[in-house]
mmCIF file of C-alpha atoms and ligand atoms in Angstrom:
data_model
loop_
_atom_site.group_PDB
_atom_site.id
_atom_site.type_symbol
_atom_site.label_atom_id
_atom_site.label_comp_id
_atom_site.label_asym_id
_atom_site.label_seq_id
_atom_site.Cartn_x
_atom_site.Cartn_y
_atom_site.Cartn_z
ATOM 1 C CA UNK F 23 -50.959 15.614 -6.594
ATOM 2 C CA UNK F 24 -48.444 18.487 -5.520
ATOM 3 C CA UNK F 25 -47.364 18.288 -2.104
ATOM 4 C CA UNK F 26 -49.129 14.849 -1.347
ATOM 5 C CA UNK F 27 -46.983 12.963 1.167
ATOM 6 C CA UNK F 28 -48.223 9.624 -0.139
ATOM 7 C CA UNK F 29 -48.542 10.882 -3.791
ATOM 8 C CA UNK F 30 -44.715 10.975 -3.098
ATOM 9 C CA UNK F 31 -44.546 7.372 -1.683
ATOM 10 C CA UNK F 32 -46.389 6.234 -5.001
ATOM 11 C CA UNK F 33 -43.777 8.282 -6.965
ATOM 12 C CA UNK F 34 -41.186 6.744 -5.451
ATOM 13 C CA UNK F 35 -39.690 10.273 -4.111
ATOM 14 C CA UNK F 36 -40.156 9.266 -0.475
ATOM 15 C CA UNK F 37 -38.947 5.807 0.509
ATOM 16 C CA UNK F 38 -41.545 3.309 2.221
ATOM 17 C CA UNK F 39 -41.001 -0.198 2.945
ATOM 18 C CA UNK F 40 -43.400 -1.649 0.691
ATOM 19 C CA UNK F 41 -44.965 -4.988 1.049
ATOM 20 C CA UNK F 42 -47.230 -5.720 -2.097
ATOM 21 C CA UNK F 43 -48.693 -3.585 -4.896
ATOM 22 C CA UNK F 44 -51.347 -4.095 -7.464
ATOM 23 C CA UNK F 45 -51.799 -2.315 -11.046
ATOM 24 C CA UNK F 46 -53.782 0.766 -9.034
ATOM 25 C CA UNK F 47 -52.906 0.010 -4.965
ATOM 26 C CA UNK F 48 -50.011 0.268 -3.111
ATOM 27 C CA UNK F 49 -49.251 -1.026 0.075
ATOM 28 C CA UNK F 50 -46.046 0.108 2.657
ATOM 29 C CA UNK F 51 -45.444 -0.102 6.398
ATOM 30 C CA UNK F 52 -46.690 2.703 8.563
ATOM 31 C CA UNK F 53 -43.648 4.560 9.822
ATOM 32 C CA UNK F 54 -45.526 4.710 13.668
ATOM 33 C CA UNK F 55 -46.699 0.992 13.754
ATOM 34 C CA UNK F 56 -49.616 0.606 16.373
ATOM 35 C CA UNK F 57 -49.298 -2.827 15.983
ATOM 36 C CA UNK F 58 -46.714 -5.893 14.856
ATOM 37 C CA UNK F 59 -48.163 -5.671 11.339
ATOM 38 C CA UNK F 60 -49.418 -1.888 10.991
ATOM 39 C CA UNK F 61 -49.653 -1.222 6.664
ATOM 40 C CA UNK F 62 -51.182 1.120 5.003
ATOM 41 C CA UNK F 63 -53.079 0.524 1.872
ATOM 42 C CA UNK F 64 -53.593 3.520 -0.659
ATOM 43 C CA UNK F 65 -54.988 3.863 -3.997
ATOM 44 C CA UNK F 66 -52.024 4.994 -6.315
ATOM 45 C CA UNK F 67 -54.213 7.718 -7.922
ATOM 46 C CA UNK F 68 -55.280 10.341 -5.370
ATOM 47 C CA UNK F 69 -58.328 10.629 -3.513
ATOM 48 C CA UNK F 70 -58.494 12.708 -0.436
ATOM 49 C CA UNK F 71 -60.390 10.451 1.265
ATOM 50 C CA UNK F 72 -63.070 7.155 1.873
ATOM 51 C CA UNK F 73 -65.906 8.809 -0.200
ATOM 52 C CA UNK F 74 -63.634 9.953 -3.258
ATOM 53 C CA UNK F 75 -62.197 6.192 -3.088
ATOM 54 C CA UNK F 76 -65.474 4.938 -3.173
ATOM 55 C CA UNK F 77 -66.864 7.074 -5.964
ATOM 56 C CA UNK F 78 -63.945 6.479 -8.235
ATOM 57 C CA UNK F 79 -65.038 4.129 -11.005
ATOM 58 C CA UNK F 80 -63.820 0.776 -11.524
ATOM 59 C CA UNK F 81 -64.002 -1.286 -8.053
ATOM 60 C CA UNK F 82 -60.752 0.861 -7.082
ATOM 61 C CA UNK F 83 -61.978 0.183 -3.321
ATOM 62 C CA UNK F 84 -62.758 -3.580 -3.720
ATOM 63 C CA UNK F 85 -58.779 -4.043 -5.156
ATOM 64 C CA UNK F 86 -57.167 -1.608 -2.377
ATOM 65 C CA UNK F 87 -59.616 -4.186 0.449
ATOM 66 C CA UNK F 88 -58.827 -7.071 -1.795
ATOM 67 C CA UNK F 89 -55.106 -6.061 -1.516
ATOM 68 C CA UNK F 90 -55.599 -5.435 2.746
ATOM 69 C CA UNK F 91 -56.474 -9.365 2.944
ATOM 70 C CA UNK F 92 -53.836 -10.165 0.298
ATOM 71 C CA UNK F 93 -51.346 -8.383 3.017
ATOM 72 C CA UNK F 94 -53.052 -9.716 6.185
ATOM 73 C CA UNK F 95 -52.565 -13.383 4.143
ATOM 74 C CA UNK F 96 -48.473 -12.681 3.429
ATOM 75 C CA UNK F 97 -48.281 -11.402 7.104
ATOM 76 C CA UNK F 98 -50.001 -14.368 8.897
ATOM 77 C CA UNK F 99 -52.444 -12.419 10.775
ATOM 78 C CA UNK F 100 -55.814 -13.252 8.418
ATOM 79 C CA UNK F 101 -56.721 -16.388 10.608
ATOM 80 C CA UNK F 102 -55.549 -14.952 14.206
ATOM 81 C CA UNK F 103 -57.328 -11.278 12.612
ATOM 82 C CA UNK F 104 -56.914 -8.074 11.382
ATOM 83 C CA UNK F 105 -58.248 -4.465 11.801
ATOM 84 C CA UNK F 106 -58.935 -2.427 8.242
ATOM 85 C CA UNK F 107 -59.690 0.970 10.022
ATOM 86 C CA UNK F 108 -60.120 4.223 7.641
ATOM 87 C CA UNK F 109 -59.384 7.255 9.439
ATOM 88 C CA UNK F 110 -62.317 10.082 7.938
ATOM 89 C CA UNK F 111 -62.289 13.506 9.192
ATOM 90 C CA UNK F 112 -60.388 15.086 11.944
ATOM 91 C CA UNK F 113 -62.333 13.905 14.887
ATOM 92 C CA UNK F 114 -61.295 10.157 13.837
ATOM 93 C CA UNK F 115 -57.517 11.573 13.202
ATOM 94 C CA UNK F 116 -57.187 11.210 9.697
ATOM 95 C CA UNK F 117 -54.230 13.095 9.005
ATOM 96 C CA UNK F 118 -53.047 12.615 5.484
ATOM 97 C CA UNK F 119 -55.729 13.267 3.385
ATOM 98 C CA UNK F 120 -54.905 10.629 0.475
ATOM 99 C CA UNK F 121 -57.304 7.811 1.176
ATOM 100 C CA UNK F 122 -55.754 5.254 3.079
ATOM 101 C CA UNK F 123 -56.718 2.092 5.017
ATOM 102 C CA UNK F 124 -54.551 1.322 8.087
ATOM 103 C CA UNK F 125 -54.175 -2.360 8.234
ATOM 104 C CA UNK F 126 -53.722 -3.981 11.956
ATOM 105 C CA UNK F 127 -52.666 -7.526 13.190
ATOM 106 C CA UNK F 128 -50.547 -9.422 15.237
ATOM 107 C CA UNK F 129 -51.810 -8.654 18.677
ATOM 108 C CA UNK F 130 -55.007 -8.390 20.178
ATOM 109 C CA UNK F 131 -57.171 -5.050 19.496
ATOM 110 C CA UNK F 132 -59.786 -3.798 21.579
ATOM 111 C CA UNK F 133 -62.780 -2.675 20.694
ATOM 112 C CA UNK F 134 -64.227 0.141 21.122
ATOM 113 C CA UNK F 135 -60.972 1.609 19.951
ATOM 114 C CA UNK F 136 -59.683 4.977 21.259
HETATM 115 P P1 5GP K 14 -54.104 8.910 9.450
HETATM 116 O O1 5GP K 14 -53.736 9.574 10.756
HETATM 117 O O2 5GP K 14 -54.296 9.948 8.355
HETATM 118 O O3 5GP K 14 -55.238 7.956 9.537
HETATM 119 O O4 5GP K 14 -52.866 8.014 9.065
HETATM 120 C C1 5GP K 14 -51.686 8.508 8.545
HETATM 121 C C2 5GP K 14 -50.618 7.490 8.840
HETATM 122 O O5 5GP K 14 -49.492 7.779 8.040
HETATM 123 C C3 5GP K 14 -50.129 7.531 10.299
HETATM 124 O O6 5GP K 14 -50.371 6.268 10.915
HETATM 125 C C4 5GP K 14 -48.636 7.849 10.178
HETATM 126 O O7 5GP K 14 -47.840 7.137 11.111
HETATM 127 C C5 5GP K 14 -48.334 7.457 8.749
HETATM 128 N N1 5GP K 14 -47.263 8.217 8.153
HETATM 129 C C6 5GP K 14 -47.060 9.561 8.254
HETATM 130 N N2 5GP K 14 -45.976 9.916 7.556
HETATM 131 C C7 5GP K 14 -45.469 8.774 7.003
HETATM 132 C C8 5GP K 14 -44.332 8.509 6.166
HETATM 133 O O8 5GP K 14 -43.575 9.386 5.756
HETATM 134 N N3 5GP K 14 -44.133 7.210 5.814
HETATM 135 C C9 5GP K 14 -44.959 6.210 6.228
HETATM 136 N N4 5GP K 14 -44.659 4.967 5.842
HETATM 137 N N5 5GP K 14 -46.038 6.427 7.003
HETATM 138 C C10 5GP K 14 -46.286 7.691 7.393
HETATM 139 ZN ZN1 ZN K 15 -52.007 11.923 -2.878
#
């Protein structure tokens, strides 16, 4: 989609330090990391957000969760424990609106979170 920061990442137009990638989900390190492993994982097609990603046909959600824990694995955080957090709406401070899961590990993360 025109004027889609991460439709640019996908593209290749932007640079992103990417991590892993499937046939339909990408995954790249958040520029602001919150954490010592903070990656975001995004379908390649567009969806603005967690409903479109979950309406899309296919099990396009399953492979970008499938491909969180994939990342959580190659960073050595899946036994200490990760955070898969999908920002929906403004009040929760989703920003971009292609559908992205934020990916957290490597310290301890409270709960509730801000
Ligand atoms: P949201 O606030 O929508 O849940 O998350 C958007 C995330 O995208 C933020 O954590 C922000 O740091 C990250 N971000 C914004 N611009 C860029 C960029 O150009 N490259 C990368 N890698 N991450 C970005
Ligand atoms: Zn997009």
């Amino acid at each position: 989609m025109a004027d889609c920061l991460f439709c640019a990442i996908v593209a290749g137009d932007i640079p992103a330090q990417r991590v892993a990638e499937t046939a339909r989900a990408l995954a790249f390190r958040d520029i602001n990391p919150q954490a010592p492993t903070h990656v975001l994982v995004i379908p390649k097609d567009h969806h603005p957000g967690l409903a479109a990603l979950a309406a899309a046909a296919d099990g396009l959600l399953d492979e970008v969760a499938a491909l969180a824990h994939q990342v959580a694995e190659d960073e050595g955080v899946s036994e200490t424990g990760y955070r898969v957090v999908f920002n929906t709406g403004p009040e929760a401070g989703q920003t971009v609106f292609h559908a992205h899961a934020h990916l957290l590990g490597g310290r301890p993360l409270t709960w509730p979170p801000g």
